[in-house]
Amino acid sequence: MSQSVVEQQIADLTSVLGDPTRRAIYIAARESSESLTVGKVAELFGIHRNLARHHLEKLTQEGYLQVGDPPPPLARRAGRPPKHYESTLRHIEITYPTLRYDLLVELLTKIVSRISPDHLSQVAEQVGREYGQELADEIGTPEDAGYKEAVRGVMGAMSGMGFAMNPDWDGGRLLTYHCPFGEAALSNPEVVCSLDRGIISGLFEAIERCSETVLHPHRVRHEDCVTEIPVEITARS
């Protein structure tokens, strides 16, 4: 594959999926067993319906999503039913040398631990918290969000970074079943998991709901990481 073709593929992907919210919407559509509507996306990611429609239409124009038929019960209702968007079979792949992010994280962790071994976990969490707050400013946060809306907003932001999560509403927890840091999280939980906890705390703090989260990292590869989130959240002042 020529360099020019690779550069064009990267440019195409960046223009469509470079936006973190749009990327998260695409991931949600791929993983959802049901089609998504503008209203559902707006609710899930805590964004305005017009912005949700813009992202969905852009993904549809570029072939990442398609408009499907509404479920039968909706098809029989009076009035014009909302569009239902679903993932296409378009395959996203760029032939390029494998990027070893896990190795990079491992080596950087070793460097940092030798430079400043004291309070390593606290430093990593603070860095993550600051990044989470910056990310919240970048993608926007839902106004007057309740507990579930706040959790969905955080899940959407984390999905954009490559995390895959399920909510445990009754238990007040987020269950992370995929972490983009891979093996690095298993071998360096003190740094990587503290970073994850900080990002989630920073996101919740930006939404002004809560910041005291507790992360229980997985001990084996296929185990979920569990983040405890207080069910009683602080109302926006």
PDB file of C-alpha atoms in Angstrom:
ATOM      1  CA  MET A   1       0.000   0.000   0.000  1.00  0.00           C
ATOM      2  CA  SER A   2       1.482   3.370  -1.060  1.00  0.00           C
ATOM      3  CA  GLN A   3       2.167   6.151   1.403  1.00  0.00           C
ATOM      4  CA  SER A   4      -0.333   8.426  -0.341  1.00  0.00           C
ATOM      5  CA  VAL A   5      -3.122   5.853   0.064  1.00  0.00           C
ATOM      6  CA  VAL A   6      -2.304   5.426   3.764  1.00  0.00           C
ATOM      7  CA  GLU A   7      -2.313   9.196   4.260  1.00  0.00           C
ATOM      8  CA  GLN A   8      -5.693   9.493   2.524  1.00  0.00           C
ATOM      9  CA  GLN A   9      -7.163   6.711   4.694  1.00  0.00           C
ATOM     10  CA  ILE A  10      -5.937   8.458   7.827  1.00  0.00           C
ATOM     11  CA  ALA A  11      -7.347  11.789   6.612  1.00  0.00           C
ATOM     12  CA  ASP A  12     -10.741  10.194   5.897  1.00  0.00           C
ATOM     13  CA  LEU A  13     -10.909   8.527   9.294  1.00  0.00           C
ATOM     14  CA  THR A  14      -9.812  11.698  11.084  1.00  0.00           C
ATOM     15  CA  SER A  15     -12.423  13.853   9.384  1.00  0.00           C
ATOM     16  CA  VAL A  16     -15.250  11.489  10.279  1.00  0.00           C
ATOM     17  CA  LEU A  17     -14.154   9.736  13.481  1.00  0.00           C
ATOM     18  CA  GLY A  18     -11.671  12.270  14.852  1.00  0.00           C
ATOM     19  CA  ASP A  19     -14.340  13.932  16.982  1.00  0.00           C
ATOM     20  CA  PRO A  20     -14.435  11.998  20.302  1.00  0.00           C
ATOM     21  CA  THR A  21     -18.223  12.236  20.656  1.00  0.00           C
ATOM     22  CA  ARG A  22     -18.841  11.082  17.081  1.00  0.00           C
ATOM     23  CA  ARG A  23     -16.396   8.234  17.569  1.00  0.00           C
ATOM     24  CA  ALA A  24     -18.201   7.208  20.755  1.00  0.00           C
ATOM     25  CA  ILE A  25     -21.556   7.317  18.926  1.00  0.00           C
ATOM     26  CA  TYR A  26     -20.165   5.071  16.202  1.00  0.00           C
ATOM     27  CA  ILE A  27     -18.843   2.597  18.778  1.00  0.00           C
ATOM     28  CA  ALA A  28     -22.201   2.630  20.572  1.00  0.00           C
ATOM     29  CA  ALA A  29     -24.010   1.914  17.296  1.00  0.00           C
ATOM     30  CA  ARG A  30     -21.692  -0.990  16.519  1.00  0.00           C
ATOM     31  CA  GLU A  31     -22.125  -2.541  19.953  1.00  0.00           C
ATOM     32  CA  SER A  32     -25.866  -1.900  20.348  1.00  0.00           C
ATOM     33  CA  SER A  33     -28.289  -4.715  19.621  1.00  0.00           C
ATOM     34  CA  GLU A  34     -30.914  -2.094  18.718  1.00  0.00           C
ATOM     35  CA  SER A  35     -30.868   0.788  16.263  1.00  0.00           C
ATOM     36  CA  LEU A  36     -30.279   4.304  17.601  1.00  0.00           C
ATOM     37  CA  THR A  37     -32.427   7.387  17.164  1.00  0.00           C
ATOM     38  CA  VAL A  38     -31.520  11.061  17.490  1.00  0.00           C
ATOM     39  CA  GLY A  39     -33.359  11.213  20.809  1.00  0.00           C
ATOM     40  CA  LYS A  40     -31.601   8.135  22.150  1.00  0.00           C
ATOM     41  CA  VAL A  41     -28.149   9.450  21.208  1.00  0.00           C
ATOM     42  CA  ALA A  42     -28.909  12.863  22.693  1.00  0.00           C
ATOM     43  CA  GLU A  43     -29.973  11.209  25.952  1.00  0.00           C
ATOM     44  CA  LEU A  44     -27.092   8.735  26.015  1.00  0.00           C
ATOM     45  CA  PHE A  45     -24.346  11.312  25.474  1.00  0.00           C
ATOM     46  CA  GLY A  46     -25.979  14.319  27.118  1.00  0.00           C
ATOM     47  CA  ILE A  47     -25.898  16.485  23.987  1.00  0.00           C
ATOM     48  CA  HIS A  48     -28.480  18.585  22.132  1.00  0.00           C
ATOM     49  CA  ARG A  49     -30.675  16.763  19.632  1.00  0.00           C
ATOM     50  CA  ASN A  50     -29.371  18.926  16.770  1.00  0.00           C
ATOM     51  CA  LEU A  51     -25.784  17.945  17.561  1.00  0.00           C
ATOM     52  CA  ALA A  52     -26.794  14.285  17.848  1.00  0.00           C
ATOM     53  CA  ARG A  53     -28.514  14.497  14.445  1.00  0.00           C
ATOM     54  CA  HIS A  54     -25.418  16.126  12.920  1.00  0.00           C
ATOM     55  CA  HIS A  55     -23.127  13.327  14.122  1.00  0.00           C
ATOM     56  CA  LEU A  56     -25.516  10.592  12.962  1.00  0.00           C
ATOM     57  CA  GLU A  57     -25.986  12.144   9.530  1.00  0.00           C
ATOM     58  CA  LYS A  58     -22.236  12.600   9.076  1.00  0.00           C
ATOM     59  CA  LEU A  59     -21.592   8.957   9.965  1.00  0.00           C
ATOM     60  CA  THR A  60     -24.370   7.938   7.561  1.00  0.00           C
ATOM     61  CA  GLN A  61     -23.010  10.067   4.710  1.00  0.00           C
ATOM     62  CA  GLU A  62     -19.592   8.437   5.043  1.00  0.00           C
ATOM     63  CA  GLY A  63     -21.019   4.918   5.129  1.00  0.00           C
ATOM     64  CA  TYR A  64     -20.371   4.054   8.775  1.00  0.00           C
ATOM     65  CA  LEU A  65     -24.088   4.021   9.659  1.00  0.00           C
ATOM     66  CA  GLN A  66     -27.240   3.397   7.682  1.00  0.00           C
ATOM     67  CA  VAL A  67     -30.896   4.224   8.208  1.00  0.00           C
ATOM     68  CA  GLY A  68     -32.882   1.088   8.919  1.00  0.00           C
ATOM     69  CA  ASP A  69     -36.545   0.292   9.255  1.00  0.00           C
ATOM     70  CA  PRO A  70     -38.220   1.273  12.555  1.00  0.00           C
ATOM     71  CA  PRO A  71     -39.360  -1.525  14.855  1.00  0.00           C
ATOM     72  CA  PRO A  72     -42.840  -2.867  13.912  1.00  0.00           C
ATOM     73  CA  PRO A  73     -44.704  -1.228  16.831  1.00  0.00           C
ATOM     74  CA  LEU A  74     -43.385   2.194  15.767  1.00  0.00           C
ATOM     75  CA  ALA A  75     -44.182   1.582  12.113  1.00  0.00           C
ATOM     76  CA  ARG A  76     -47.890   1.376  12.932  1.00  0.00           C
ATOM     77  CA  ARG A  77     -48.015   4.660  14.845  1.00  0.00           C
ATOM     78  CA  ALA A  78     -49.513   7.790  13.337  1.00  0.00           C
ATOM     79  CA  GLY A  79     -47.147  10.476  12.143  1.00  0.00           C
ATOM     80  CA  ARG A  80     -43.642  10.289  10.821  1.00  0.00           C
ATOM     81  CA  PRO A  81     -41.480   7.868  12.810  1.00  0.00           C
ATOM     82  CA  PRO A  82     -37.947   8.914  13.783  1.00  0.00           C
ATOM     83  CA  LYS A  83     -34.995   7.644  11.785  1.00  0.00           C
ATOM     84  CA  HIS A  84     -33.350   4.548  13.175  1.00  0.00           C
ATOM     85  CA  TYR A  85     -29.603   4.377  12.617  1.00  0.00           C
ATOM     86  CA  GLU A  86     -27.619   1.147  12.645  1.00  0.00           C
ATOM     87  CA  SER A  87     -24.052   0.139  11.916  1.00  0.00           C
ATOM     88  CA  THR A  88     -23.032  -0.905   8.413  1.00  0.00           C
ATOM     89  CA  LEU A  89     -20.593  -3.650   7.542  1.00  0.00           C
ATOM     90  CA  ARG A  90     -17.956  -1.137   6.493  1.00  0.00           C
ATOM     91  CA  HIS A  91     -14.592  -2.421   7.640  1.00  0.00           C
ATOM     92  CA  ILE A  92     -12.191   0.089   9.158  1.00  0.00           C
ATOM     93  CA  GLU A  93      -8.595  -0.898   8.704  1.00  0.00           C
ATOM     94  CA  ILE A  94      -5.349   0.862   7.909  1.00  0.00           C
ATOM     95  CA  THR A  95      -2.365  -1.260   7.034  1.00  0.00           C
ATOM     96  CA  TYR A  96       0.407   0.173   9.136  1.00  0.00           C
ATOM     97  CA  PRO A  97       3.061  -1.170  11.500  1.00  0.00           C
ATOM     98  CA  THR A  98       1.557  -2.356  14.803  1.00  0.00           C
ATOM     99  CA  LEU A  99       1.547   0.351  17.440  1.00  0.00           C
ATOM    100  CA  ARG A 100       2.712  -1.022  20.796  1.00  0.00           C
ATOM    101  CA  TYR A 101       0.839   1.251  23.175  1.00  0.00           C
ATOM    102  CA  ASP A 102       1.110  -1.375  25.901  1.00  0.00           C
ATOM    103  CA  LEU A 103       4.889  -1.362  25.597  1.00  0.00           C
ATOM    104  CA  LEU A 104       4.964   2.438  25.563  1.00  0.00           C
ATOM    105  CA  VAL A 105       2.879   2.628  28.739  1.00  0.00           C
ATOM    106  CA  GLU A 106       5.072   0.033  30.439  1.00  0.00           C
ATOM    107  CA  LEU A 107       8.294   1.826  29.596  1.00  0.00           C
ATOM    108  CA  LEU A 108       6.928   5.260  30.540  1.00  0.00           C
ATOM    109  CA  THR A 109       5.714   3.833  33.850  1.00  0.00           C
ATOM    110  CA  LYS A 110       9.185   2.506  34.608  1.00  0.00           C
ATOM    111  CA  ILE A 111      10.732   5.866  33.748  1.00  0.00           C
ATOM    112  CA  VAL A 112       8.331   7.800  35.981  1.00  0.00           C
ATOM    113  CA  SER A 113       8.732   5.327  38.859  1.00  0.00           C
ATOM    114  CA  ARG A 114      12.484   5.819  38.820  1.00  0.00           C
ATOM    115  CA  ILE A 115      12.278   9.593  38.608  1.00  0.00           C
ATOM    116  CA  SER A 116       9.651   9.980  41.321  1.00  0.00           C
ATOM    117  CA  PRO A 117       8.853   6.691  43.076  1.00  0.00           C
ATOM    118  CA  ASP A 118       7.082   8.350  46.011  1.00  0.00           C
ATOM    119  CA  HIS A 119       3.357   9.008  45.677  1.00  0.00           C
ATOM    120  CA  LEU A 120       3.330   7.507  42.177  1.00  0.00           C
ATOM    121  CA  SER A 121      -0.312   6.443  42.424  1.00  0.00           C
ATOM    122  CA  GLN A 122      -1.427   9.878  43.644  1.00  0.00           C
ATOM    123  CA  VAL A 123       0.441  11.620  40.829  1.00  0.00           C
ATOM    124  CA  ALA A 124      -1.092   9.319  38.199  1.00  0.00           C
ATOM    125  CA  GLU A 125      -4.581   9.897  39.588  1.00  0.00           C
ATOM    126  CA  GLN A 126      -4.116  13.664  39.591  1.00  0.00           C
ATOM    127  CA  VAL A 127      -2.914  13.603  35.981  1.00  0.00           C
ATOM    128  CA  GLY A 128      -5.960  11.527  35.051  1.00  0.00           C
ATOM    129  CA  ARG A 129      -8.310  13.861  36.932  1.00  0.00           C
ATOM    130  CA  GLU A 130      -6.953  16.895  35.098  1.00  0.00           C
ATOM    131  CA  TYR A 131      -7.306  15.118  31.760  1.00  0.00           C
ATOM    132  CA  GLY A 132     -10.864  14.081  32.599  1.00  0.00           C
ATOM    133  CA  GLN A 133     -11.780  17.698  33.317  1.00  0.00           C
ATOM    134  CA  GLU A 134     -10.170  18.844  30.053  1.00  0.00           C
ATOM    135  CA  LEU A 135     -12.024  16.117  28.155  1.00  0.00           C
ATOM    136  CA  ALA A 136     -15.332  17.186  29.710  1.00  0.00           C
ATOM    137  CA  ASP A 137     -14.701  20.768  28.577  1.00  0.00           C
ATOM    138  CA  GLU A 138     -13.886  19.536  25.076  1.00  0.00           C
ATOM    139  CA  ILE A 139     -16.978  17.384  24.510  1.00  0.00           C
ATOM    140  CA  GLY A 140     -19.399  19.332  26.693  1.00  0.00           C
ATOM    141  CA  THR A 141     -21.285  18.074  29.737  1.00  0.00           C
ATOM    142  CA  PRO A 142     -25.029  17.605  30.203  1.00  0.00           C
ATOM    143  CA  GLU A 143     -26.772  20.377  32.083  1.00  0.00           C
ATOM    144  CA  ASP A 144     -28.896  19.529  35.115  1.00  0.00           C
ATOM    145  CA  ALA A 145     -28.087  15.856  34.625  1.00  0.00           C
ATOM    146  CA  GLY A 146     -29.383  13.295  37.058  1.00  0.00           C
ATOM    147  CA  TYR A 147     -27.393  10.279  38.170  1.00  0.00           C
ATOM    148  CA  LYS A 148     -28.105   8.117  35.124  1.00  0.00           C
ATOM    149  CA  GLU A 149     -27.528  10.958  32.656  1.00  0.00           C
ATOM    150  CA  ALA A 150     -24.205  11.753  34.330  1.00  0.00           C
ATOM    151  CA  VAL A 151     -23.117   8.106  34.208  1.00  0.00           C
ATOM    152  CA  ARG A 152     -24.114   7.807  30.542  1.00  0.00           C
ATOM    153  CA  GLY A 153     -22.159  10.954  29.730  1.00  0.00           C
ATOM    154  CA  VAL A 154     -19.050   9.564  31.409  1.00  0.00           C
ATOM    155  CA  MET A 155     -19.507   6.225  29.624  1.00  0.00           C
ATOM    156  CA  GLY A 156     -19.721   8.015  26.285  1.00  0.00           C
ATOM    157  CA  ALA A 157     -16.519   9.948  26.940  1.00  0.00           C
ATOM    158  CA  MET A 158     -14.679   6.820  28.054  1.00  0.00           C
ATOM    159  CA  SER A 159     -15.928   4.919  25.001  1.00  0.00           C
ATOM    160  CA  GLY A 160     -14.319   7.566  22.832  1.00  0.00           C
ATOM    161  CA  MET A 161     -10.967   6.662  24.411  1.00  0.00           C
ATOM    162  CA  GLY A 162     -11.404   2.947  23.761  1.00  0.00           C
ATOM    163  CA  PHE A 163     -12.951   1.812  27.045  1.00  0.00           C
ATOM    164  CA  ALA A 164     -16.030  -0.415  26.982  1.00  0.00           C
ATOM    165  CA  MET A 165     -18.324  -0.259  29.999  1.00  0.00           C
ATOM    166  CA  ASN A 166     -21.665  -1.476  31.300  1.00  0.00           C
ATOM    167  CA  PRO A 167     -23.585   0.279  34.079  1.00  0.00           C
ATOM    168  CA  ASP A 168     -24.742  -1.525  37.207  1.00  0.00           C
ATOM    169  CA  TRP A 169     -27.522   0.856  38.207  1.00  0.00           C
ATOM    170  CA  ASP A 170     -28.618  -0.997  41.329  1.00  0.00           C
ATOM    171  CA  GLY A 171     -25.077  -1.397  42.618  1.00  0.00           C
ATOM    172  CA  GLY A 172     -23.930   2.128  41.728  1.00  0.00           C
ATOM    173  CA  ARG A 173     -21.047   0.792  39.661  1.00  0.00           C
ATOM    174  CA  LEU A 174     -19.435   0.961  36.239  1.00  0.00           C
ATOM    175  CA  LEU A 175     -18.128  -2.365  34.936  1.00  0.00           C
ATOM    176  CA  THR A 176     -15.241  -1.966  32.489  1.00  0.00           C
ATOM    177  CA  TYR A 177     -14.902  -5.068  30.341  1.00  0.00           C
ATOM    178  CA  HIS A 178     -12.346  -3.624  27.920  1.00  0.00           C
ATOM    179  CA  CYS A 179      -9.391  -1.368  28.733  1.00  0.00           C
ATOM    180  CA  PRO A 180      -7.309   0.130  25.904  1.00  0.00           C
ATOM    181  CA  PHE A 181      -4.145  -0.137  28.019  1.00  0.00           C
ATOM    182  CA  GLY A 182      -4.285  -3.946  27.848  1.00  0.00           C
ATOM    183  CA  GLU A 183      -1.404  -5.808  29.457  1.00  0.00           C
ATOM    184  CA  ALA A 184       0.086  -2.590  30.823  1.00  0.00           C
ATOM    185  CA  ALA A 185      -2.894  -2.283  33.192  1.00  0.00           C
ATOM    186  CA  LEU A 186      -2.292  -5.786  34.542  1.00  0.00           C
ATOM    187  CA  SER A 187       1.436  -5.322  35.061  1.00  0.00           C
ATOM    188  CA  ASN A 188       1.273  -1.728  36.319  1.00  0.00           C
ATOM    189  CA  PRO A 189      -2.103  -1.298  38.080  1.00  0.00           C
ATOM    190  CA  GLU A 190      -0.717   1.253  40.549  1.00  0.00           C
ATOM    191  CA  VAL A 191      -0.154   3.728  37.711  1.00  0.00           C
ATOM    192  CA  VAL A 192      -2.579   2.734  34.949  1.00  0.00           C
ATOM    193  CA  CYS A 193      -5.594   2.069  37.164  1.00  0.00           C
ATOM    194  CA  SER A 194      -4.924   5.219  39.185  1.00  0.00           C
ATOM    195  CA  LEU A 195      -4.884   7.104  35.885  1.00  0.00           C
ATOM    196  CA  ASP A 196      -8.225   5.527  34.898  1.00  0.00           C
ATOM    197  CA  ARG A 197      -9.759   6.382  38.260  1.00  0.00           C
ATOM    198  CA  GLY A 198      -8.550   9.952  37.927  1.00  0.00           C
ATOM    199  CA  ILE A 199     -10.075  10.362  34.446  1.00  0.00           C
ATOM    200  CA  ILE A 200     -13.477   9.113  35.610  1.00  0.00           C
ATOM    201  CA  SER A 201     -13.342  11.286  38.730  1.00  0.00           C
ATOM    202  CA  GLY A 202     -12.393  14.313  36.628  1.00  0.00           C
ATOM    203  CA  LEU A 203     -15.319  13.742  34.292  1.00  0.00           C
ATOM    204  CA  PHE A 204     -17.803  13.440  37.154  1.00  0.00           C
ATOM    205  CA  GLU A 205     -16.280  16.440  38.858  1.00  0.00           C
ATOM    206  CA  ALA A 206     -16.719  18.508  35.691  1.00  0.00           C
ATOM    207  CA  ILE A 207     -20.385  17.510  35.569  1.00  0.00           C
ATOM    208  CA  GLU A 208     -20.490  18.661  39.212  1.00  0.00           C
ATOM    209  CA  ARG A 209     -22.066  15.498  40.448  1.00  0.00           C
ATOM    210  CA  CYS A 210     -19.441  13.563  42.390  1.00  0.00           C
ATOM    211  CA  SER A 211     -15.707  12.967  42.377  1.00  0.00           C
ATOM    212  CA  GLU A 212     -15.214  10.290  45.021  1.00  0.00           C
ATOM    213  CA  THR A 213     -15.050   7.137  42.918  1.00  0.00           C
ATOM    214  CA  VAL A 214     -13.423   3.882  44.011  1.00  0.00           C
ATOM    215  CA  LEU A 215     -11.769   1.665  41.395  1.00  0.00           C
ATOM    216  CA  HIS A 216     -11.246  -2.068  41.897  1.00  0.00           C
ATOM    217  CA  PRO A 217      -8.896  -3.163  39.077  1.00  0.00           C
ATOM    218  CA  HIS A 218      -9.165  -6.635  37.622  1.00  0.00           C
ATOM    219  CA  ARG A 219      -6.641  -9.220  38.715  1.00  0.00           C
ATOM    220  CA  VAL A 220      -6.903 -11.509  35.685  1.00  0.00           C
ATOM    221  CA  ARG A 221      -7.296 -10.743  31.980  1.00  0.00           C
ATOM    222  CA  HIS A 222     -11.022 -11.449  31.502  1.00  0.00           C
ATOM    223  CA  GLU A 223     -12.235  -9.927  34.762  1.00  0.00           C
ATOM    224  CA  ASP A 224     -14.116  -6.609  34.831  1.00  0.00           C
ATOM    225  CA  CYS A 225     -12.657  -3.508  36.450  1.00  0.00           C
ATOM    226  CA  VAL A 226     -15.252  -2.181  38.874  1.00  0.00           C
ATOM    227  CA  THR A 227     -15.671   1.528  39.585  1.00  0.00           C
ATOM    228  CA  GLU A 228     -17.936   2.380  42.498  1.00  0.00           C
ATOM    229  CA  ILE A 229     -19.908   5.612  42.041  1.00  0.00           C
ATOM    230  CA  PRO A 230     -22.009   7.095  44.846  1.00  0.00           C
ATOM    231  CA  VAL A 231     -25.676   6.783  43.933  1.00  0.00           C
ATOM    232  CA  GLU A 232     -26.507   9.941  45.880  1.00  0.00           C
ATOM    233  CA  ILE A 233     -24.964  12.710  43.818  1.00  0.00           C
ATOM    234  CA  THR A 234     -24.652  16.387  44.514  1.00  0.00           C
ATOM    235  CA  ALA A 235     -27.143  18.654  42.769  1.00  0.00           C
ATOM    236  CA  ARG A 236     -25.781  21.433  40.574  1.00  0.00           C
ATOM    237  CA  SER A 237     -25.839  24.729  42.437  1.00  0.00           C
TER     238      SER A 237
END
